[in-house]
Coordinates of C-alpha atoms and ligand atoms in Angstrom, one line a residue:
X1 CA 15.7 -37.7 18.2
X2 CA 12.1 -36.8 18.9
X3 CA 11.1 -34.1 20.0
X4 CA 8.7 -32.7 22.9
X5 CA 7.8 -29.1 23.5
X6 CA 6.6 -27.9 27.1
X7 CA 4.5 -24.6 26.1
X8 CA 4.4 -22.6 29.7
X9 CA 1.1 -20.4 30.0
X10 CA -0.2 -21.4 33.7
X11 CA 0.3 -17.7 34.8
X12 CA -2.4 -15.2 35.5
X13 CA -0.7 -11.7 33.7
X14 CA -1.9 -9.6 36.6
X15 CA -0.2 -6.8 34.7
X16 CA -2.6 -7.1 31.8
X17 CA -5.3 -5.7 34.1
X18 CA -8.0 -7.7 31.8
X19 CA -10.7 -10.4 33.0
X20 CA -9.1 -12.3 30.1
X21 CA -6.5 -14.5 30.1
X22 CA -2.8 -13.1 29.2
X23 CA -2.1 -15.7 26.6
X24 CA -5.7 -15.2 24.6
X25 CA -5.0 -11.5 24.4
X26 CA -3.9 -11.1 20.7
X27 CA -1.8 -10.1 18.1
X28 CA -2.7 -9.7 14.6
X29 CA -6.4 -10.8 16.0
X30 CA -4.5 -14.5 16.8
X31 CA -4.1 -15.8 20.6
X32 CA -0.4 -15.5 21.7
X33 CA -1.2 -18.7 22.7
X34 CA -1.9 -19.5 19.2
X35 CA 1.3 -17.5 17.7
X36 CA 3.0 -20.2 19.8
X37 CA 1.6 -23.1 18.8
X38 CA 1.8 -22.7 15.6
X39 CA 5.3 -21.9 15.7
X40 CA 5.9 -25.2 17.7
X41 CA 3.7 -27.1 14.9
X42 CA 6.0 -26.0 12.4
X43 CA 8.8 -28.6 14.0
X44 CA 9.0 -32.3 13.1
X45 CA 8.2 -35.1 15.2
X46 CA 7.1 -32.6 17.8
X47 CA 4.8 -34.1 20.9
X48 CA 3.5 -30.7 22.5
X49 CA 2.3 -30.4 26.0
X50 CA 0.8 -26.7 27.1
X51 CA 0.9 -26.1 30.8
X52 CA -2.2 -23.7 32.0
X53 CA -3.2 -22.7 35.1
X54 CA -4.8 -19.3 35.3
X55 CA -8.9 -19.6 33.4
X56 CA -7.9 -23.1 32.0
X57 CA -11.2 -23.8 31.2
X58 CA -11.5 -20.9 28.8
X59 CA -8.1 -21.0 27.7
X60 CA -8.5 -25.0 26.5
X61 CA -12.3 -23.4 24.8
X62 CA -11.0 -21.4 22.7
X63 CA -8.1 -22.7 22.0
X64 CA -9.9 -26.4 21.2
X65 CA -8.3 -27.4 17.9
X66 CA -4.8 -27.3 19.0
X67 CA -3.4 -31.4 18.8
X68 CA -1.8 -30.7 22.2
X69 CA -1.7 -32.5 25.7
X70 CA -3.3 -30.0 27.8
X71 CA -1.7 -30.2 31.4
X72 CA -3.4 -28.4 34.8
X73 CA -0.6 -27.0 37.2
X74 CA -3.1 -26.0 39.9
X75 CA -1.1 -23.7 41.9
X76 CA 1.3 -21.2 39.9
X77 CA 4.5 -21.9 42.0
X78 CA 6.9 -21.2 39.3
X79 CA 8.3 -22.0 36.0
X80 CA 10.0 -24.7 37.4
X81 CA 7.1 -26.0 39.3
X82 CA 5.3 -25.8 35.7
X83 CA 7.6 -27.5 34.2
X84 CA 7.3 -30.5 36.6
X85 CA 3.9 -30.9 36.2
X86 CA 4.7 -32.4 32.6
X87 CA 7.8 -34.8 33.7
X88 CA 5.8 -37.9 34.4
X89 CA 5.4 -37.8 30.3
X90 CA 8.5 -37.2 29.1
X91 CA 10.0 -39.7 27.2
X92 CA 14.2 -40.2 28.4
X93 CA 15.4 -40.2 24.6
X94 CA 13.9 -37.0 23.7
X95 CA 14.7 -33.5 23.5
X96 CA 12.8 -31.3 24.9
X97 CA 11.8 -27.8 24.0
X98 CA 10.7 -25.2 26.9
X99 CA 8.9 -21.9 24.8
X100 CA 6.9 -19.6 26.6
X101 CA 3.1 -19.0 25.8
X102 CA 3.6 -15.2 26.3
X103 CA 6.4 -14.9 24.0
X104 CA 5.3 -14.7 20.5
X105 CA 7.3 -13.4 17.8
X106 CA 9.8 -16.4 18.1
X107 CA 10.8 -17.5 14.7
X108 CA 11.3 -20.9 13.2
X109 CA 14.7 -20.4 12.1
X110 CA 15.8 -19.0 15.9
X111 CA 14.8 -22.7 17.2
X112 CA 16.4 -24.9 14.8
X113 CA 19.5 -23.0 15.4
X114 CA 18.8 -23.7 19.2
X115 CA 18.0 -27.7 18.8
X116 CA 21.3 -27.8 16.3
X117 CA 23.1 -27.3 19.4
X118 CA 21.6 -29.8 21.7
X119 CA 23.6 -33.1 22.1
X120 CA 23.8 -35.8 25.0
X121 CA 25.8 -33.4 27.6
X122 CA 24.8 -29.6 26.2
X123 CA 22.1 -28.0 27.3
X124 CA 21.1 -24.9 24.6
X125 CA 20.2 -22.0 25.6
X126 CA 18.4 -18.2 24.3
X127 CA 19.9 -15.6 25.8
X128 CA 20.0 -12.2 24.6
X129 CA 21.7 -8.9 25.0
X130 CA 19.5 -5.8 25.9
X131 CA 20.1 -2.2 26.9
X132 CA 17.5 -2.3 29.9
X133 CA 17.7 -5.9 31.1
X134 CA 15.8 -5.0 34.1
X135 CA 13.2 -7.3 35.6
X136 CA 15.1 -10.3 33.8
X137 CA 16.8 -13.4 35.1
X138 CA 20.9 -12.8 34.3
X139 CA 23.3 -14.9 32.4
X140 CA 26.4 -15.4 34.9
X141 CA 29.3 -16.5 33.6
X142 CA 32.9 -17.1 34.4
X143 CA 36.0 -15.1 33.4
X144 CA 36.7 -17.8 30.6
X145 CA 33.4 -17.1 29.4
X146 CA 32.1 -19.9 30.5
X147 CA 27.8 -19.9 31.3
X148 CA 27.6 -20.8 35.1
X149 CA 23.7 -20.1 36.4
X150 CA 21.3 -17.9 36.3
X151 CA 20.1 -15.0 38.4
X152 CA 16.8 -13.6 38.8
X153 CA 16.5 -9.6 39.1
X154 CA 15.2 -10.5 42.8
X155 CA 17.7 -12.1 44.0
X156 CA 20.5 -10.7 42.0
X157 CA 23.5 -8.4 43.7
X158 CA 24.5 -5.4 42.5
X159 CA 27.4 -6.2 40.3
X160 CA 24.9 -9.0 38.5
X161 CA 22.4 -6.6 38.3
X162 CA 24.8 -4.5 35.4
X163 CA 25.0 -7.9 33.6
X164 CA 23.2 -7.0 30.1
X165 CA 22.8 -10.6 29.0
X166 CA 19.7 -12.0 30.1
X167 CA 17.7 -15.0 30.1
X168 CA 14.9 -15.2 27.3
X169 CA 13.6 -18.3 29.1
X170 CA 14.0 -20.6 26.3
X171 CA 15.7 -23.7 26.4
X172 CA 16.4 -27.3 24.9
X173 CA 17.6 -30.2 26.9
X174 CA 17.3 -34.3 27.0
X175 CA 14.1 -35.4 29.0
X176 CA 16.1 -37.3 31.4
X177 CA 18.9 -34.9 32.0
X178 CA 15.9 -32.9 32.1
X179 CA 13.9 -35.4 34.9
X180 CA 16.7 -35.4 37.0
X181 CA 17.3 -31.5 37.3
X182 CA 13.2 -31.0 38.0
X183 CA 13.5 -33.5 41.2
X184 CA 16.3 -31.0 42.9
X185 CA 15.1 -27.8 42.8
X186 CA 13.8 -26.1 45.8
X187 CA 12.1 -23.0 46.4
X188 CA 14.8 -21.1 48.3
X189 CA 14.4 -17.7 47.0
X190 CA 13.8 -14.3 47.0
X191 CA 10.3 -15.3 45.6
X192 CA 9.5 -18.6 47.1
X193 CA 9.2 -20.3 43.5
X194 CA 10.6 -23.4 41.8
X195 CA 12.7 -21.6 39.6
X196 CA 13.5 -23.5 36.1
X197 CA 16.2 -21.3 35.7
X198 CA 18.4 -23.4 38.2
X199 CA 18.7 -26.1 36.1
X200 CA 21.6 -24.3 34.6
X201 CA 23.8 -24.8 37.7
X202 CA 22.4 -28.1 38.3
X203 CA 23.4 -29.1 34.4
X204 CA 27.1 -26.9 34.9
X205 CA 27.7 -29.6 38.0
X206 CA 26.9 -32.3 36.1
X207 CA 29.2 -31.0 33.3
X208 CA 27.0 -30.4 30.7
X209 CA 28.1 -27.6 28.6
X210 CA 25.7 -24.8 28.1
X211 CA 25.6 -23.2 24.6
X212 CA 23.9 -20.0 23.8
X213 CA 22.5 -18.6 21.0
X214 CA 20.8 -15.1 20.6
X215 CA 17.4 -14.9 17.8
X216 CA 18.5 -12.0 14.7
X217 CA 16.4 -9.9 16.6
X218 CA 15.6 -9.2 20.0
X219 CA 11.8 -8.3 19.0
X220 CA 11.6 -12.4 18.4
X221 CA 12.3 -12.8 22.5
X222 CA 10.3 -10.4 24.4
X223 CA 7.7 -11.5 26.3
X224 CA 3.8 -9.6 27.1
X225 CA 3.4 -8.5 30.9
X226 CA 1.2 -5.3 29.9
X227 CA -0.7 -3.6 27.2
X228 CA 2.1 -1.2 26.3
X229 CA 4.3 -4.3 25.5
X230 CA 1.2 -6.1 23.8
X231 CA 1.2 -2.7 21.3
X232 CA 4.7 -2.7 20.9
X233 CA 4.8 -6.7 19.4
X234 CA 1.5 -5.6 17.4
X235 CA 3.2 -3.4 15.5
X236 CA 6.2 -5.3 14.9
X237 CA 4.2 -8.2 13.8
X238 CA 2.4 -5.3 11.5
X239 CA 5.7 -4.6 10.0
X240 CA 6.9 -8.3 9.4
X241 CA 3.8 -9.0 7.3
X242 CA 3.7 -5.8 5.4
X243 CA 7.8 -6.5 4.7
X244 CA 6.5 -10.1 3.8
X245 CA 3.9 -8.2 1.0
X246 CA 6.2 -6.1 -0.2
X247 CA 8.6 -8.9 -1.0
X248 CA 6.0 -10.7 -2.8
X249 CA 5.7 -7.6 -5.0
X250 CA 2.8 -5.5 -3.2
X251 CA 3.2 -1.7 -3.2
X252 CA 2.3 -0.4 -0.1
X253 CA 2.2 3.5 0.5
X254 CA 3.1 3.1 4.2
X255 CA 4.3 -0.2 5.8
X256 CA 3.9 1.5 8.9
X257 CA -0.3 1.9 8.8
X258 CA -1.0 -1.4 7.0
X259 CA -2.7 -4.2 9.3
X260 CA -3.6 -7.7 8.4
X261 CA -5.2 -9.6 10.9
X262 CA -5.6 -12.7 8.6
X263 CA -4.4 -14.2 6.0
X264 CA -4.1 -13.0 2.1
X265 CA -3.9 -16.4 0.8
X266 CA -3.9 -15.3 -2.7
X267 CA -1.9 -12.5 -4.4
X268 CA -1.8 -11.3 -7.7
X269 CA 0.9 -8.8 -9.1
X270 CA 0.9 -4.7 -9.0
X271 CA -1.4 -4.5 -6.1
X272 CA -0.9 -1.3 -4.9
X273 CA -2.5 -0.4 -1.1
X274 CA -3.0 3.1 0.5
X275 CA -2.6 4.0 4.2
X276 CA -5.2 2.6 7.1
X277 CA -5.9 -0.4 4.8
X278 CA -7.3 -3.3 7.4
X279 CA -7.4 -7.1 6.2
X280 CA -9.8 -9.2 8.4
X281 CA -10.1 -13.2 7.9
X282 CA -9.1 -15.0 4.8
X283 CA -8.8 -12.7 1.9
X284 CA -7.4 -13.1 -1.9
X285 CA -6.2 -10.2 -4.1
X286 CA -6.2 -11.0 -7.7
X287 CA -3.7 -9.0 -10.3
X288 CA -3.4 -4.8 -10.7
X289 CA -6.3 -4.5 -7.3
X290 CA -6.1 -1.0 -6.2
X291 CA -7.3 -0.1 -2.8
X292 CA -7.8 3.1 -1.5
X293 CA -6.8 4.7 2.0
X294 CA -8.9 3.5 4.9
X295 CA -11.0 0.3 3.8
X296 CA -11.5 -2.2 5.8
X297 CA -11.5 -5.8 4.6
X298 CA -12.4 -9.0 5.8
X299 CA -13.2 -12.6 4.0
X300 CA -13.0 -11.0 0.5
X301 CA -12.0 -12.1 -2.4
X302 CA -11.1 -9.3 -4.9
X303 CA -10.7 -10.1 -8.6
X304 CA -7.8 -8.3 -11.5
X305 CA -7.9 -4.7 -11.9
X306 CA -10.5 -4.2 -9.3
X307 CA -10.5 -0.5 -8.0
X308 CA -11.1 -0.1 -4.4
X309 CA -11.6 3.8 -3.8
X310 CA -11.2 4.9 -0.2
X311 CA -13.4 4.5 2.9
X312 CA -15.1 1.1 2.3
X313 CA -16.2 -1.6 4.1
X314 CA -15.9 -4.8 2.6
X315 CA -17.0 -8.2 4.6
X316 CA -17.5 -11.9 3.3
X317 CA -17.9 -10.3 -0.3
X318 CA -17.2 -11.4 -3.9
X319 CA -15.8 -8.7 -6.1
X320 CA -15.3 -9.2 -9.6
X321 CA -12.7 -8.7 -12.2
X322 CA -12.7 -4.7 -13.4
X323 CA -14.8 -3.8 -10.9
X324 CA -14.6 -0.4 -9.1
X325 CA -16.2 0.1 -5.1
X326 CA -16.5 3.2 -3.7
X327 CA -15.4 5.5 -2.1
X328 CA -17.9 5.2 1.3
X329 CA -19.4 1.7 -0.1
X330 CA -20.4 -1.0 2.0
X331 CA -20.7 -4.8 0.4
X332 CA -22.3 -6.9 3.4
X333 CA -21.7 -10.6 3.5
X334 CA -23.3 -12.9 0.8
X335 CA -22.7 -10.0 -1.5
X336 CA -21.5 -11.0 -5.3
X337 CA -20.5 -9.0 -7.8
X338 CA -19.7 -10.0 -11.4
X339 CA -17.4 -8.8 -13.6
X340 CA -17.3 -4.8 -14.4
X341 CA -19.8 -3.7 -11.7
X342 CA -19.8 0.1 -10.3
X343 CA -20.7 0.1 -6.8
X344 CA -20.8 3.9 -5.6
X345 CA -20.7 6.2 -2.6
X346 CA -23.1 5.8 0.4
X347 CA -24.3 2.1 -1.4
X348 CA -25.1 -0.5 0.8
X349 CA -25.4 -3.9 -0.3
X350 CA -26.3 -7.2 1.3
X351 CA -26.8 -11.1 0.2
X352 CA -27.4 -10.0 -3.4
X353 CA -25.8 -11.0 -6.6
X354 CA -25.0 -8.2 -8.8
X355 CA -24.5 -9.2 -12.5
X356 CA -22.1 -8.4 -15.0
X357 CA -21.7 -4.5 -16.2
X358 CA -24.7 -3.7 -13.5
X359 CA -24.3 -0.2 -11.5
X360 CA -25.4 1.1 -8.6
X361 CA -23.6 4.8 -8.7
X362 CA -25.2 6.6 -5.6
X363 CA -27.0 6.1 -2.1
X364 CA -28.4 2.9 -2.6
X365 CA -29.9 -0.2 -0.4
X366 CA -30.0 -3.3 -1.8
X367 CA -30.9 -6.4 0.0
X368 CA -31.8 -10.2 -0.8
X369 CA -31.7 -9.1 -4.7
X370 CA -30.8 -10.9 -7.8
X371 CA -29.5 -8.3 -10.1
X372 CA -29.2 -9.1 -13.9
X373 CA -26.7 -8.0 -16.3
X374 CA -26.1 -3.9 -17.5
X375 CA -28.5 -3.2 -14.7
X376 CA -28.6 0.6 -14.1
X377 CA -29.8 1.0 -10.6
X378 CA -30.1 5.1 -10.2
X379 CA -29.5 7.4 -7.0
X380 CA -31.4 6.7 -3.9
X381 CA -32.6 3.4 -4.7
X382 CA -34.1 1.0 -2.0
X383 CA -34.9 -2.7 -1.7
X384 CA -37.5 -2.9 0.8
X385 CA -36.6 -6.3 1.7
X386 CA -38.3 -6.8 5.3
X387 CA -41.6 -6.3 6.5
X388 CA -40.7 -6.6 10.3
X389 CA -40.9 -10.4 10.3
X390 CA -39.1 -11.6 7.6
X391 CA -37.0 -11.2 4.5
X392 CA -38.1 -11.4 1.0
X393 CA -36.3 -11.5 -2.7
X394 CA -35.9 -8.4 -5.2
X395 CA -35.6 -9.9 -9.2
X396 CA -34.3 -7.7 -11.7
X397 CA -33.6 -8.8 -14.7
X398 CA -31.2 -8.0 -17.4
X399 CA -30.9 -4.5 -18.7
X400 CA -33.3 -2.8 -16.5
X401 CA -33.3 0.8 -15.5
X402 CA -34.7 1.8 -12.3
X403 CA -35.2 5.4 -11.5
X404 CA -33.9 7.6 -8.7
X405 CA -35.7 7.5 -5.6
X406 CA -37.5 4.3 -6.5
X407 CA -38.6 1.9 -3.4
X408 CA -38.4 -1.9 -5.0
X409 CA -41.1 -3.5 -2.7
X410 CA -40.3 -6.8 -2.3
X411 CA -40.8 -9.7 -3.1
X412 CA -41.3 -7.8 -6.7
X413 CA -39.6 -8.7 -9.6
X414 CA -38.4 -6.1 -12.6
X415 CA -38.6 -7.4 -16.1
X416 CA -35.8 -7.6 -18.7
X417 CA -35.0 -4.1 -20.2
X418 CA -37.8 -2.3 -18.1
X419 CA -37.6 0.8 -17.4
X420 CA -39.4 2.6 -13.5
X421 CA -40.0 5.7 -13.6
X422 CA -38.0 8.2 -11.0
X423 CA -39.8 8.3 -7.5
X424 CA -42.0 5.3 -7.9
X425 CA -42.7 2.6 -4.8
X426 CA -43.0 -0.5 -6.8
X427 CA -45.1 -3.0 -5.3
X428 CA -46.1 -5.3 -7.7
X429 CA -44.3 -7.6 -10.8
X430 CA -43.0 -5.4 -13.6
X431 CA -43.3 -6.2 -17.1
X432 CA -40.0 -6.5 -19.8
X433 CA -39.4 -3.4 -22.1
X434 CA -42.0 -1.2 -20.7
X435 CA -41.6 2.0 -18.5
X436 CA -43.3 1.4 -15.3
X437 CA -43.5 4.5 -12.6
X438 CA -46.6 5.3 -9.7
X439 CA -46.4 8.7 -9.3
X440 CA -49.0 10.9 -8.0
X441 CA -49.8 13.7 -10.6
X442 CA -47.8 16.7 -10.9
X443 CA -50.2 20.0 -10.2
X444 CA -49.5 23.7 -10.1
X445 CA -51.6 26.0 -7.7
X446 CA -52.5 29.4 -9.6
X447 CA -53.0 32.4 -7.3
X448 CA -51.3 30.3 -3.8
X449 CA -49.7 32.7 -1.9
X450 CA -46.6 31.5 0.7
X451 CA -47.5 32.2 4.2
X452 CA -46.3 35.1 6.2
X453 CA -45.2 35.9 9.2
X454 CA -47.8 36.8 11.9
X455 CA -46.8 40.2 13.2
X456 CA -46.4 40.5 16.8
X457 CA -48.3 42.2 19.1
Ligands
UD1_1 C1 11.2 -15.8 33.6 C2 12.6 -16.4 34.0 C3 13.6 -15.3 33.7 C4 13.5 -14.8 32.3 C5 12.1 -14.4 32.0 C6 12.0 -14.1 30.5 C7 12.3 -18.0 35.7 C8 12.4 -18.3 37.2 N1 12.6 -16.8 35.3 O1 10.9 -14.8 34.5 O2 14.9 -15.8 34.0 O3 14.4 -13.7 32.1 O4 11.2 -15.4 32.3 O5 10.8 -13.6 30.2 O6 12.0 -18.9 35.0 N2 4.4 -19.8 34.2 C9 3.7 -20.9 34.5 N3 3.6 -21.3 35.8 C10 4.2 -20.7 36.8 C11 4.9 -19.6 36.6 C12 5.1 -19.1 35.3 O7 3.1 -21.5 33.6 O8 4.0 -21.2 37.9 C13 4.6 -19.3 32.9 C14 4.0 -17.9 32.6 O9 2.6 -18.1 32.3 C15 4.9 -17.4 31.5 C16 6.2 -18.1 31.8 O10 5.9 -19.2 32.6 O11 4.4 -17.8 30.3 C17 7.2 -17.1 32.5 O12 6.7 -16.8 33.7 P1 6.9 -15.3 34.4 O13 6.3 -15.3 35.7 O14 6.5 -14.3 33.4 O15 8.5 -15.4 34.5 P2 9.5 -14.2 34.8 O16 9.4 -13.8 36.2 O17 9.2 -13.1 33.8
CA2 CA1 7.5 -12.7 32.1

């Protein structure tokens, strides 16, 4: 049977207290919006429809690669309401999927289990047990055990109020079982809304059995009204992807202060990653990388046996096999390093290729360079790659050694095995194998006598 999903996401979140839209806050840096979708993508012969309501405009904007059928319910007069705004479209014969767009932790596995209970006359539905169910809509059944309807908190009575099993929202039926249902509900309620939730009588007098299933963990069901439960989920999520590293063999000091906000799409073996490490973006990790506590890393791929020391910044950067970065180093994007490069403390670098063996040890700026092989770039170093107006290229070539406190004024290019002299501002071509250094004379004053205080009157 096909299949048709009806994402819900029309509402406004007043409890998020943001000029944003509830379902583009994020988890992990992704949309929960997105989290859905991608989980409803993951089904076969899937047709998904995503009511919104609530900053359509921006939600559909950002959200403009999703193959979905966007449908506008104009007024938010209930789930039920929402869910009739799609009926026109769906097709008799298939089985359709309600999810909510604020609910994103839901896991594959939880849904198939759901739809493997769907048939011609059952109607499957999420419920789930929980301590507090407060402010949820209430499973009633009958003394056989038996599903009969559900209540909302508002307009339950006291004795439904202590039922624990509650209503996750999520539900698969057949479209016209489905069609029929939508036409009768009414908004006779404590809230004045179409409820969707009253199908379940209307399906229990049409004798359609309702089957329940609960997801492995009640984490998978709960729902984002506020930023305390928008924190809660991040950290779960947190702790599902560091379990997912550490299954796939990473090492990871403390599971518990480990974010990745991305994707590691490759992953070599022994990784091992300190505390407060941040992934950003689309990242790879080749074998034996070591990364220190506190880096933060985004679009980067890292190559074997890299060292990553702690309290660097890494963005849209190419680090090299045997490599070691840091600690306090920053590689800026468009930055390349080859193979057995140092990069040290307080060094900065940005759009430059670095080549193979090259170092750069200590407080260092270098910008727009080409860097040859067994470079040795010494302490305080800086490419002076912009004269206000625009950017220009620093060359130097293999085996050069550049002196402490040397200003490279570009564009200037440093020959092959040349040496500059500590202190210099080099403004002009240098040529190979020669020392090169523009350095005002050194000069000792004979008889100069240090000031002294005046004395006071
Ligand atoms: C709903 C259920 C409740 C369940 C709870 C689980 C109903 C009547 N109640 O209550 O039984 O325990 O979810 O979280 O269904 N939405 C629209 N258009 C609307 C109204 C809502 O698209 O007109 C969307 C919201 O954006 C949200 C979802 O539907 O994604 C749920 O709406 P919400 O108002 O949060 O429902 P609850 O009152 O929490
Ligand atoms: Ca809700």
């Amino acid at each position: 049977m096909n299949l048709t999903t009806i994402i819900l996401a029309a509402g406004k979140g007043t409890r998020m207290r943001s000029e944003l839209p509830k379902v583009l806050h994020s988890i992990g840096h992704k949309p929960l919006l997105r989290h859905v979708y991608d989980l409803s993508a993951k089904l076969e012969n899937n047709t998904i429809h995503i009511v919104i309501g609530h900053c359509s405009e921006q939600v559909k904007k950002t959200l403009a690669d999703l193959s979905v059928n966007w449908i506008e319910q104009t007024q938010q007069l209930g789930t039920g309401h929402a869910v009739q705004q799609v009926k026109n479209q769906l097709d008799d014969n298939s089985m359709v999927l309600i999810l909510y767009g604020d609910v994103p932790l839901l896991q594959a596995e939880t849904l198939q289990l759901l739809l493997s209970k769907t048939n011609e006359n059952t109607l499957a539905l999420l419920t789930v047990n929980l301590a507090n169910p407060k402010g949820y809509g209430r499973i009633v059944r009958d003394n056989s055990g038996k599903v009969l309807r559900i209540v909302e908190e508002k307009d339950a009575n006291a004795t439904e109020k202590e039922i624990t099993e509650v209503n996750t929202g999520i539900l698969a039926v057949k479209g016209d079982a489905l069609k029929k249902w939508l036409s009768q509900l009414n908004n006779d309620n404590a809230q004045g809304e179409y409820y969707l939730t009253d199908i379940i009588a209307l399906a229990v007098a049409d004798c359609f059995e309702i089957a329940t299933r609960s997801p492995e963990n009640e984490d998978e069901v709960l729902g984002v009204n506020d930023k305390v439960q928008l924190a809660h989920l991040e950290r779960v999520y947190q702790l599902q992807q560091a379990k997912n590293l550490m299954q796939q063999g990473v090492t990871l000091r403390d599971p518990t202060r480990f974010d990745l906000r991305g994707t590691i799409t490759e992953l070599g073996q022994d990784i091992e990653i300190d505390v407060n490490v941040i992934f950003e973006g689309e990242n790879r990790l080749g074998n034996n990388v070591k990364i220190g506590a506190n880096c933060s890393i985004k679009n980067a791929t890292i190559g074997d046996n890299v060292i990553i020391l702690p309290n660097c910044v890494i963005e849209n950067a190419v680090v090299g096999a045997n490599s070691r970065i840091g600690p306090f180093a920053r590689l800026r994007p468009e930055t390349v390093l080859a193979t057995d490069t140092h990069i040290g403390n307080f060094v900065e670098i940005k759009k430059s290729i670095i080549g193979q063996g090259s170092k750069i040890n200590h407080l260092s700026y270098i910008g727009d360079s080409l860097i040859g092989k067994k470079v040795n770039i010494g302490a305080g170093t800086i490419t002076c790659n912009y004269d206000g107006a625009n950017k220009f290229q620093t060359i130097i070539e293999d085996g050069a050694f550049i002196g402490s406190d040397t200003q490279l004024v570009a564009p200037v290019t440093i020959g092959k095995n040349a040496t500059i002299g500590a202190g210099s501002t080099i403004t002009k071509d240098t040529p190979d194998n020669q020392l090169t250094l523009s350095r005002s004379k050194q000069m000792s004053l004979e008889g100069w006598q240090r000031p002294v205080k005046k004395e006071k009157l």
